[in-house]
Amino acid sequence: MFRRRPLPVVSRAAALLFGLAIALVSAPLLMPVFPFGDELKVGAAAPRTIEATESVTYASNALTAAARDQAAADVPGVFLPPDSAVSQQRASALKAFLEEVRAIRMRPGLSSQEQVVQIGALASGSGLAAAGRTSLVAIERSEFDAFVTRAASALEGIMKAGVKDSEIEARVDQFLATPANAPASTAEQTALRELMRAFVAPNVRLDEEATRRARDEARAATALVYQTYAVGQVIVAEGQALSEADIEALQAAGLIETGIDWYDVAGGGLFALGAGLLLAIFVFQLQPFPTPAGRRMAVTVLTAAVVLLAVRFLLLEVGPGRGDHYLVFAIPVAAVAMVTASFADLSFAALVAVVTGLLATFIGITAPDLAGATFTGPIEALELAIAYTAGGLLGAVTVYRAERLSRFAFSAVAVSGATWVVLAAFWMLGEMRAVEDLGWLSLAAGINGAASAVLAVGVFVLLSMALGVTTRLQLMELVRADHPLLLRLQEEAPGTYHHSMMVSALAERAATRIGADALVVRAGSHYHDIGKLAQPRYYIENSLDGLASPHTDLPPAESARLIREHVTNGLEIARRYRVPQVVRDFIPQHHGTRLVTYFYRRAIQDGDDVSASDFRYAGPLPQSKEAAIVMLSDSCEAVIRARQERAQSHIDEVVDSVIAERLAEGQLDECDITMKEIQQVAASFKATLRAVYHPRIEYPAATVDEVAVIARLAEDPGASRSQSVETV
């Protein structure tokens, strides 16, 4: 008989979506990181002291530009020859002004003060200071003509060599500082100085074209300025106002980037896409996630996002070249694989450990605070990759199908140990070994293990609850004998409870034998018949001796309806008690689409108009190995219990018959159990049932003498032990 391939738990589209999610989460984090690009600008204060992570020598555009500007500034301006027209105009103006002053001085009846006032009113002398006007009035009349000549000569002498606008006062003072040019009297000195300041005007003009050419030549002659930084040399100090040269130095050292390197972007994107596609292929081929697979994959993606984000930002806080760079190994990368191993196949969790280790290493290589100093060398990158991967692998192995929190504590020790061994090995292989590094690497390994375990448990408790993913810790709570629903089953339907425990014993041992999830099987077995709590008396295992069966007076179709109703009732009770979906699935699947055979045959015997659909369970068929095992163990246990004959050969015959019947009915067509595994399940059932129903020794009845001795011992416990009766 050909069996159709079961539908995958994770479709091709879902697997691709999972891989794409991993790629989208990883890609932005794999781009080269330039943490100071947004906050380091010209004029801003440096957020912290930044040192060079590698030796760098570069031609500094900023320093070269400053040197060339200085060279150009040092070139004096080129001026045209003095303009004679300006000199003549100023000489004429001075002569006219002094003639007007002479006229005022000659007017009769004017006091000295009035003369000063009238001189100040002259338009031609508006630029003359008050001291100059007063001094002109104070000059002796006999000396005034000589003064006028001296003033004209002084103006000509000053302007003859050419005067620039910025040097009028300096040229006047320089001229008068020569003894031969200085008048004898104080009044004449003051008057001459103020007249020159008022009437000397610039008579040379800058030759802008010649000046520009000269300065350009000076710039061109200035060589490039090279700047060098050694490893560990401070580039900028904390709080320092940043110059253009500082920003340039940080860029040259690879610590900030102003543009986008599309090759780097493409490289990071391709690496992320490759990692995502690799995981997608394995998800589809291995089908590592049980239902509900989508939620479990979401937990893996979210955990990976949190951990890789932590890698991205925590790596940047570690200074290169210091002992505490070992703290990068404290990041709990192993948590991703540990979370995956908690509810997925171990081989896939191992792949996740490798992929996340490589992704974290890629991030470490592209982090600029570390580039060139810590993790870009082949040995350093290898150390990072092996440490992260080894921790993830050991973490996954130790928490695989963990059922107690103590396993997570053990995994913390395992992850720490694996990380420590890797770091210690590379420390011994290194050329520069410092004893204090042992303390740092031990601290990092310890933090890694503890943080990975705490994060994994946190995801279990918080993220799994939020997304409705059932953990093994929750399953362990479900199978406790004091669970409210199991207590009800013991009290209200003891026969069903005992049957469920027997089914559990059969199914769990078989699941362990074929590598199925024994804990899920145990929980499913415990709760598969909880619907019988609604009306326990309608099920034979709960019938009391001496009481007539309630089905005696019911039509077969009605009895079948009541029997089938325990599935719908079970689903309702399970929802009310918040039994997880993975366990609820066992309630309808353990019957599949089988007939309620007993009442179907009764209906046929009664000559009723029978429709098989009225006697058939609604399904679905078992969708997993675990559900298939529970279906088979439920049927085998029920048939064996109903038979009086329990010889080993009979038990083997019943098991083989039940399994063959389920296969013939196609009840196992939609699950992924193989024929080899079915044979192993059958062998396990037979061994367990033989142990349960083994032959027992028949004890002989006590003789009259033995009864008398026992009675005396009961009345007198201190009687001689020699009178005791030994029974077998």
Short mmCIF file of N, CA and C in Angstrom, two decimals, residues 466-597:
data_model
loop_
_atom_site.label_atom_id
_atom_site.label_comp_id
_atom_site.label_asym_id
_atom_site.label_seq_id
_atom_site.Cartn_x
_atom_site.Cartn_y
_atom_site.Cartn_z
N ALA A 466 3.67 35.39 25.40
CA ALA A 466 3.06 36.42 24.56
C ALA A 466 2.68 35.87 23.20
N LEU A 467 3.48 34.95 22.66
CA LEU A 467 3.21 34.40 21.33
C LEU A 467 2.46 33.08 21.39
N GLY A 468 2.17 32.61 22.58
CA GLY A 468 1.41 31.37 22.70
C GLY A 468 2.20 30.12 22.37
N VAL A 469 3.50 30.14 22.57
CA VAL A 469 4.34 28.98 22.30
C VAL A 469 4.49 28.17 23.59
N THR A 470 4.21 26.88 23.49
CA THR A 470 4.27 26.02 24.66
C THR A 470 5.69 25.56 24.90
N THR A 471 6.15 25.72 26.12
CA THR A 471 7.50 25.28 26.48
C THR A 471 7.43 23.96 27.24
N ARG A 472 8.56 23.32 27.36
CA ARG A 472 8.61 22.05 28.07
C ARG A 472 8.36 22.25 29.56
N LEU A 473 8.69 23.42 30.05
CA LEU A 473 8.39 23.69 31.46
C LEU A 473 6.89 23.72 31.68
N GLN A 474 6.16 24.29 30.71
CA GLN A 474 4.70 24.29 30.82
C GLN A 474 4.14 22.88 30.73
N LEU A 475 4.74 22.07 29.86
CA LEU A 475 4.28 20.68 29.74
C LEU A 475 4.53 19.91 31.04
N MET A 476 5.64 20.19 31.69
CA MET A 476 5.91 19.53 32.97
C MET A 476 4.87 19.89 34.01
N GLU A 477 4.41 21.13 33.98
CA GLU A 477 3.34 21.53 34.89
C GLU A 477 2.05 20.77 34.57
N LEU A 478 1.79 20.56 33.29
CA LEU A 478 0.55 19.88 32.89
C LEU A 478 0.50 18.43 33.36
N VAL A 479 1.64 17.75 33.36
CA VAL A 479 1.63 16.32 33.67
C VAL A 479 1.79 16.04 35.17
N ARG A 480 1.85 17.09 35.98
CA ARG A 480 1.88 16.88 37.43
C ARG A 480 0.56 16.27 37.89
N ALA A 481 0.65 15.32 38.80
CA ALA A 481 -0.55 14.62 39.25
C ALA A 481 -1.53 15.55 39.96
N ASP A 482 -1.04 16.68 40.47
CA ASP A 482 -1.94 17.59 41.19
C ASP A 482 -2.51 18.69 40.29
N HIS A 483 -2.39 18.52 38.98
CA HIS A 483 -3.03 19.49 38.09
C HIS A 483 -4.55 19.40 38.28
N PRO A 484 -5.24 20.52 38.36
CA PRO A 484 -6.70 20.51 38.65
C PRO A 484 -7.49 19.59 37.73
N LEU A 485 -7.15 19.56 36.46
CA LEU A 485 -7.91 18.74 35.52
C LEU A 485 -7.66 17.26 35.74
N LEU A 486 -6.42 16.91 36.06
CA LEU A 486 -6.13 15.50 36.34
C LEU A 486 -6.74 15.06 37.67
N LEU A 487 -6.79 15.98 38.63
CA LEU A 487 -7.46 15.65 39.89
C LEU A 487 -8.94 15.39 39.66
N ARG A 488 -9.56 16.18 38.80
CA ARG A 488 -10.97 15.95 38.46
C ARG A 488 -11.14 14.59 37.80
N LEU A 489 -10.20 14.26 36.91
CA LEU A 489 -10.30 12.98 36.20
C LEU A 489 -10.18 11.82 37.19
N GLN A 490 -9.29 11.93 38.16
CA GLN A 490 -9.16 10.89 39.18
C GLN A 490 -10.44 10.73 39.99
N GLU A 491 -11.06 11.86 40.32
CA GLU A 491 -12.22 11.85 41.19
C GLU A 491 -13.49 11.46 40.45
N GLU A 492 -13.71 12.03 39.28
CA GLU A 492 -14.99 11.89 38.59
C GLU A 492 -15.00 10.76 37.56
N ALA A 493 -13.83 10.41 37.04
CA ALA A 493 -13.77 9.34 36.03
C ALA A 493 -12.52 8.51 36.28
N PRO A 494 -12.49 7.77 37.39
CA PRO A 494 -11.27 7.04 37.75
C PRO A 494 -10.84 6.01 36.71
N GLY A 495 -11.83 5.38 36.06
CA GLY A 495 -11.47 4.41 35.03
C GLY A 495 -10.75 5.07 33.86
N THR A 496 -11.28 6.22 33.45
CA THR A 496 -10.63 6.96 32.35
C THR A 496 -9.24 7.42 32.76
N TYR A 497 -9.11 7.86 34.01
CA TYR A 497 -7.80 8.30 34.49
C TYR A 497 -6.80 7.15 34.44
N HIS A 498 -7.21 5.98 34.91
CA HIS A 498 -6.30 4.84 34.91
C HIS A 498 -5.95 4.44 33.48
N HIS A 499 -6.95 4.46 32.61
CA HIS A 499 -6.69 4.16 31.20
C HIS A 499 -5.68 5.16 30.62
N SER A 500 -5.84 6.44 30.94
CA SER A 500 -4.94 7.46 30.41
C SER A 500 -3.51 7.25 30.90
N MET A 501 -3.36 6.84 32.16
CA MET A 501 -2.03 6.59 32.68
C MET A 501 -1.38 5.38 31.99
N MET A 502 -2.19 4.38 31.70
CA MET A 502 -1.67 3.21 30.99
C MET A 502 -1.26 3.57 29.57
N VAL A 503 -2.11 4.37 28.91
CA VAL A 503 -1.78 4.83 27.56
C VAL A 503 -0.48 5.63 27.60
N SER A 504 -0.34 6.46 28.62
CA SER A 504 0.87 7.27 28.76
C SER A 504 2.11 6.40 28.91
N ALA A 505 2.00 5.36 29.75
CA ALA A 505 3.15 4.47 29.96
C ALA A 505 3.55 3.79 28.66
N LEU A 506 2.55 3.32 27.91
CA LEU A 506 2.84 2.67 26.63
C LEU A 506 3.46 3.65 25.64
N ALA A 507 2.80 4.80 25.48
CA ALA A 507 3.18 5.75 24.43
C ALA A 507 4.52 6.41 24.72
N GLU A 508 4.76 6.75 25.97
CA GLU A 508 6.00 7.47 26.29
C GLU A 508 7.22 6.60 26.04
N ARG A 509 7.12 5.33 26.40
CA ARG A 509 8.26 4.44 26.18
C ARG A 509 8.50 4.24 24.68
N ALA A 510 7.42 4.12 23.92
CA ALA A 510 7.56 3.97 22.47
C ALA A 510 8.14 5.23 21.83
N ALA A 511 7.69 6.40 22.31
CA ALA A 511 8.20 7.66 21.76
C ALA A 511 9.70 7.79 22.00
N THR A 512 10.12 7.41 23.19
CA THR A 512 11.55 7.47 23.50
C THR A 512 12.34 6.55 22.57
N ARG A 513 11.76 5.41 22.26
CA ARG A 513 12.47 4.43 21.43
C ARG A 513 12.70 4.94 20.02
N ILE A 514 11.75 5.69 19.46
CA ILE A 514 11.91 6.15 18.07
C ILE A 514 12.40 7.60 17.99
N GLY A 515 12.70 8.21 19.13
CA GLY A 515 13.21 9.57 19.11
C GLY A 515 12.15 10.64 18.99
N ALA A 516 10.89 10.30 19.24
CA ALA A 516 9.83 11.31 19.25
C ALA A 516 9.85 12.04 20.60
N ASP A 517 9.01 13.05 20.71
CA ASP A 517 9.00 13.87 21.93
C ASP A 517 8.18 13.17 23.01
N ALA A 518 8.88 12.53 23.93
CA ALA A 518 8.21 11.74 24.96
C ALA A 518 7.39 12.60 25.90
N LEU A 519 7.84 13.82 26.17
CA LEU A 519 7.10 14.68 27.09
C LEU A 519 5.78 15.13 26.47
N VAL A 520 5.81 15.48 25.20
CA VAL A 520 4.57 15.85 24.51
C VAL A 520 3.62 14.66 24.48
N VAL A 521 4.16 13.47 24.25
CA VAL A 521 3.34 12.26 24.24
C VAL A 521 2.72 12.03 25.61
N ARG A 522 3.51 12.22 26.67
CA ARG A 522 2.97 12.03 28.01
C ARG A 522 1.82 12.99 28.29
N ALA A 523 2.01 14.25 27.95
CA ALA A 523 0.95 15.23 28.17
C ALA A 523 -0.27 14.92 27.32
N GLY A 524 -0.05 14.57 26.06
CA GLY A 524 -1.17 14.23 25.19
C GLY A 524 -1.94 13.03 25.69
N SER A 525 -1.22 12.03 26.21
CA SER A 525 -1.88 10.83 26.75
C SER A 525 -2.71 11.16 27.98
N HIS A 526 -2.18 12.02 28.85
CA HIS A 526 -2.90 12.37 30.06
C HIS A 526 -4.23 13.06 29.76
N TYR A 527 -4.26 13.85 28.69
CA TYR A 527 -5.43 14.70 28.45
C TYR A 527 -6.27 14.28 27.25
N HIS A 528 -5.93 13.17 26.60
CA HIS A 528 -6.63 12.84 25.35
C HIS A 528 -8.10 12.50 25.57
N ASP A 529 -8.45 12.03 26.75
CA ASP A 529 -9.84 11.62 27.01
C ASP A 529 -10.54 12.49 28.05
N ILE A 530 -10.08 13.72 28.27
CA ILE A 530 -10.69 14.54 29.32
C ILE A 530 -12.13 14.91 28.99
N GLY A 531 -12.54 14.76 27.74
CA GLY A 531 -13.93 15.04 27.38
C GLY A 531 -14.91 14.10 28.05
N LYS A 532 -14.43 12.96 28.52
CA LYS A 532 -15.32 12.01 29.19
C LYS A 532 -15.77 12.51 30.56
N LEU A 533 -15.14 13.60 31.04
CA LEU A 533 -15.59 14.19 32.30
C LEU A 533 -17.01 14.74 32.19
N ALA A 534 -17.43 15.08 30.98
CA ALA A 534 -18.77 15.67 30.81
C ALA A 534 -19.85 14.65 31.19
N GLN A 535 -19.67 13.40 30.77
CA GLN A 535 -20.65 12.34 31.09
C GLN A 535 -19.89 11.03 31.29
N PRO A 536 -19.18 10.88 32.39
CA PRO A 536 -18.31 9.71 32.57
C PRO A 536 -19.05 8.38 32.56
N ARG A 537 -20.32 8.36 32.96
CA ARG A 537 -21.03 7.08 33.08
C ARG A 537 -21.30 6.42 31.73
N TYR A 538 -21.19 7.19 30.64
CA TYR A 538 -21.45 6.61 29.33
C TYR A 538 -20.24 5.86 28.77
N TYR A 539 -19.17 5.75 29.54
CA TYR A 539 -17.96 5.09 29.06
C TYR A 539 -17.68 3.90 29.95
N ILE A 540 -17.44 2.76 29.32
CA ILE A 540 -17.43 1.47 29.99
C ILE A 540 -16.43 1.40 31.14
N GLU A 541 -15.27 2.10 31.00
CA GLU A 541 -14.25 2.01 32.05
C GLU A 541 -14.70 2.67 33.35
N ASN A 542 -15.76 3.51 33.26
CA ASN A 542 -16.26 4.18 34.46
C ASN A 542 -17.55 3.55 35.00
N SER A 543 -17.99 2.45 34.37
CA SER A 543 -19.23 1.80 34.81
C SER A 543 -19.00 1.06 36.11
N LEU A 544 -19.97 1.15 37.01
CA LEU A 544 -19.90 0.44 38.29
C LEU A 544 -20.51 -0.94 38.14
N ASP A 545 -19.91 -1.92 38.83
CA ASP A 545 -20.43 -3.29 38.78
C ASP A 545 -21.87 -3.32 39.28
N GLY A 546 -22.69 -4.09 38.60
CA GLY A 546 -24.07 -4.26 39.03
C GLY A 546 -25.02 -3.26 38.43
N LEU A 547 -24.51 -2.21 37.83
CA LEU A 547 -25.38 -1.20 37.21
C LEU A 547 -25.47 -1.45 35.72
N ALA A 548 -26.68 -1.30 35.22
CA ALA A 548 -26.90 -1.51 33.79
C ALA A 548 -26.22 -0.40 33.01
N SER A 549 -25.76 -0.74 31.81
CA SER A 549 -25.14 0.27 30.96
C SER A 549 -26.18 1.27 30.50
N PRO A 550 -25.88 2.57 30.53
CA PRO A 550 -26.84 3.57 30.08
C PRO A 550 -27.13 3.46 28.59
N HIS A 551 -26.31 2.72 27.86
CA HIS A 551 -26.53 2.58 26.41
C HIS A 551 -27.57 1.51 26.08
N THR A 552 -27.98 0.74 27.12
CA THR A 552 -28.89 -0.38 26.86
C THR A 552 -30.17 0.06 26.18
N ASP A 553 -30.71 1.18 26.64
CA ASP A 553 -32.00 1.64 26.12
C ASP A 553 -31.86 2.72 25.04
N LEU A 554 -30.64 2.96 24.58
CA LEU A 554 -30.44 4.01 23.58
C LEU A 554 -30.22 3.41 22.20
N PRO A 555 -30.72 4.07 21.17
CA PRO A 555 -30.43 3.61 19.80
C PRO A 555 -28.93 3.67 19.56
N PRO A 556 -28.41 2.80 18.72
CA PRO A 556 -26.96 2.81 18.45
C PRO A 556 -26.45 4.17 17.95
N ALA A 557 -27.21 4.83 17.12
CA ALA A 557 -26.76 6.13 16.59
C ALA A 557 -26.62 7.16 17.71
N GLU A 558 -27.56 7.13 18.67
CA GLU A 558 -27.49 8.07 19.79
C GLU A 558 -26.30 7.74 20.69
N SER A 559 -26.09 6.45 20.92
CA SER A 559 -24.94 6.05 21.72
C SER A 559 -23.63 6.48 21.05
N ALA A 560 -23.58 6.27 19.74
CA ALA A 560 -22.38 6.69 19.00
C ALA A 560 -22.17 8.19 19.10
N ARG A 561 -23.27 8.95 19.05
CA ARG A 561 -23.15 10.41 19.16
C ARG A 561 -22.58 10.79 20.52
N LEU A 562 -23.07 10.14 21.58
CA LEU A 562 -22.58 10.43 22.92
C LEU A 562 -21.09 10.07 23.07
N ILE A 563 -20.72 8.94 22.48
CA ILE A 563 -19.32 8.54 22.54
C ILE A 563 -18.44 9.54 21.80
N ARG A 564 -18.87 9.91 20.58
CA ARG A 564 -18.07 10.86 19.79
C ARG A 564 -18.01 12.24 20.42
N GLU A 565 -19.02 12.52 21.24
CA GLU A 565 -19.11 13.85 21.85
C GLU A 565 -17.97 14.12 22.83
N HIS A 566 -17.28 13.06 23.28
CA HIS A 566 -16.20 13.32 24.24
C HIS A 566 -15.04 14.08 23.59
N VAL A 567 -15.00 14.06 22.26
CA VAL A 567 -13.97 14.85 21.56
C VAL A 567 -14.29 16.33 21.64
N THR A 568 -15.50 16.70 21.26
CA THR A 568 -15.88 18.13 21.31
C THR A 568 -15.91 18.63 22.76
N ASN A 569 -16.42 17.77 23.66
CA ASN A 569 -16.40 18.16 25.08
C ASN A 569 -14.97 18.34 25.59
N GLY A 570 -14.10 17.45 25.14
CA GLY A 570 -12.70 17.54 25.56
C GLY A 570 -12.04 18.82 25.10
N LEU A 571 -12.31 19.21 23.85
CA LEU A 571 -11.74 20.46 23.35
C LEU A 571 -12.25 21.66 24.14
N GLU A 572 -13.52 21.62 24.50
CA GLU A 572 -14.09 22.73 25.26
C GLU A 572 -13.49 22.79 26.66
N ILE A 573 -13.38 21.63 27.31
CA ILE A 573 -12.79 21.60 28.66
C ILE A 573 -11.33 22.04 28.60
N ALA A 574 -10.61 21.59 27.58
CA ALA A 574 -9.20 21.97 27.44
C ALA A 574 -9.04 23.47 27.27
N ARG A 575 -9.93 24.08 26.48
CA ARG A 575 -9.87 25.53 26.32
C ARG A 575 -10.16 26.25 27.63
N ARG A 576 -11.12 25.70 28.37
CA ARG A 576 -11.51 26.33 29.63
C ARG A 576 -10.35 26.29 30.63
N TYR A 577 -9.59 25.22 30.61
CA TYR A 577 -8.46 25.07 31.53
C TYR A 577 -7.15 25.55 30.91
N ARG A 578 -7.24 26.17 29.74
CA ARG A 578 -6.07 26.74 29.05
C ARG A 578 -4.98 25.69 28.80
N VAL A 579 -5.42 24.53 28.37
CA VAL A 579 -4.47 23.51 27.96
C VAL A 579 -3.86 23.95 26.62
N PRO A 580 -2.55 23.91 26.46
CA PRO A 580 -1.91 24.40 25.23
C PRO A 580 -2.39 23.64 23.99
N GLN A 581 -2.30 24.32 22.86
CA GLN A 581 -2.78 23.75 21.60
C GLN A 581 -2.07 22.45 21.26
N VAL A 582 -0.76 22.38 21.55
CA VAL A 582 -0.01 21.19 21.20
C VAL A 582 -0.56 19.96 21.92
N VAL A 583 -1.16 20.15 23.09
CA VAL A 583 -1.78 19.04 23.83
C VAL A 583 -3.22 18.86 23.39
N ARG A 584 -3.92 19.96 23.13
CA ARG A 584 -5.31 19.85 22.67
C ARG A 584 -5.41 19.07 21.37
N ASP A 585 -4.38 19.14 20.55
CA ASP A 585 -4.42 18.44 19.26
C ASP A 585 -4.61 16.94 19.42
N PHE A 586 -4.18 16.38 20.55
CA PHE A 586 -4.30 14.94 20.75
C PHE A 586 -5.76 14.52 20.94
N ILE A 587 -6.61 15.43 21.37
CA ILE A 587 -7.99 15.06 21.68
C ILE A 587 -8.74 14.60 20.44
N PRO A 588 -8.75 15.35 19.33
CA PRO A 588 -9.42 14.83 18.13
C PRO A 588 -8.56 13.86 17.33
N GLN A 589 -7.24 14.03 17.38
CA GLN A 589 -6.39 13.24 16.49
C GLN A 589 -6.21 11.80 16.97
N HIS A 590 -6.40 11.54 18.26
CA HIS A 590 -6.14 10.16 18.70
C HIS A 590 -7.22 9.20 18.23
N HIS A 591 -8.35 9.74 17.75
CA HIS A 591 -9.37 8.88 17.13
C HIS A 591 -9.35 9.01 15.61
N GLY A 592 -8.74 10.07 15.10
CA GLY A 592 -8.71 10.26 13.66
C GLY A 592 -10.10 10.34 13.07
N THR A 593 -10.33 9.54 12.03
CA THR A 593 -11.66 9.49 11.39
C THR A 593 -12.24 8.09 11.49
N ARG A 594 -11.93 7.40 12.58
CA ARG A 594 -12.40 6.02 12.74
C ARG A 594 -13.89 5.97 13.06
N LEU A 595 -14.43 4.79 12.83
CA LEU A 595 -15.82 4.51 13.20
C LEU A 595 -15.91 4.16 14.68
N VAL A 596 -17.06 4.49 15.29
CA VAL A 596 -17.38 3.94 16.61
C VAL A 596 -17.91 2.54 16.32
N THR A 597 -16.97 1.61 16.20
CA THR A 597 -17.24 0.31 15.58
C THR A 597 -18.34 -0.48 16.29
#
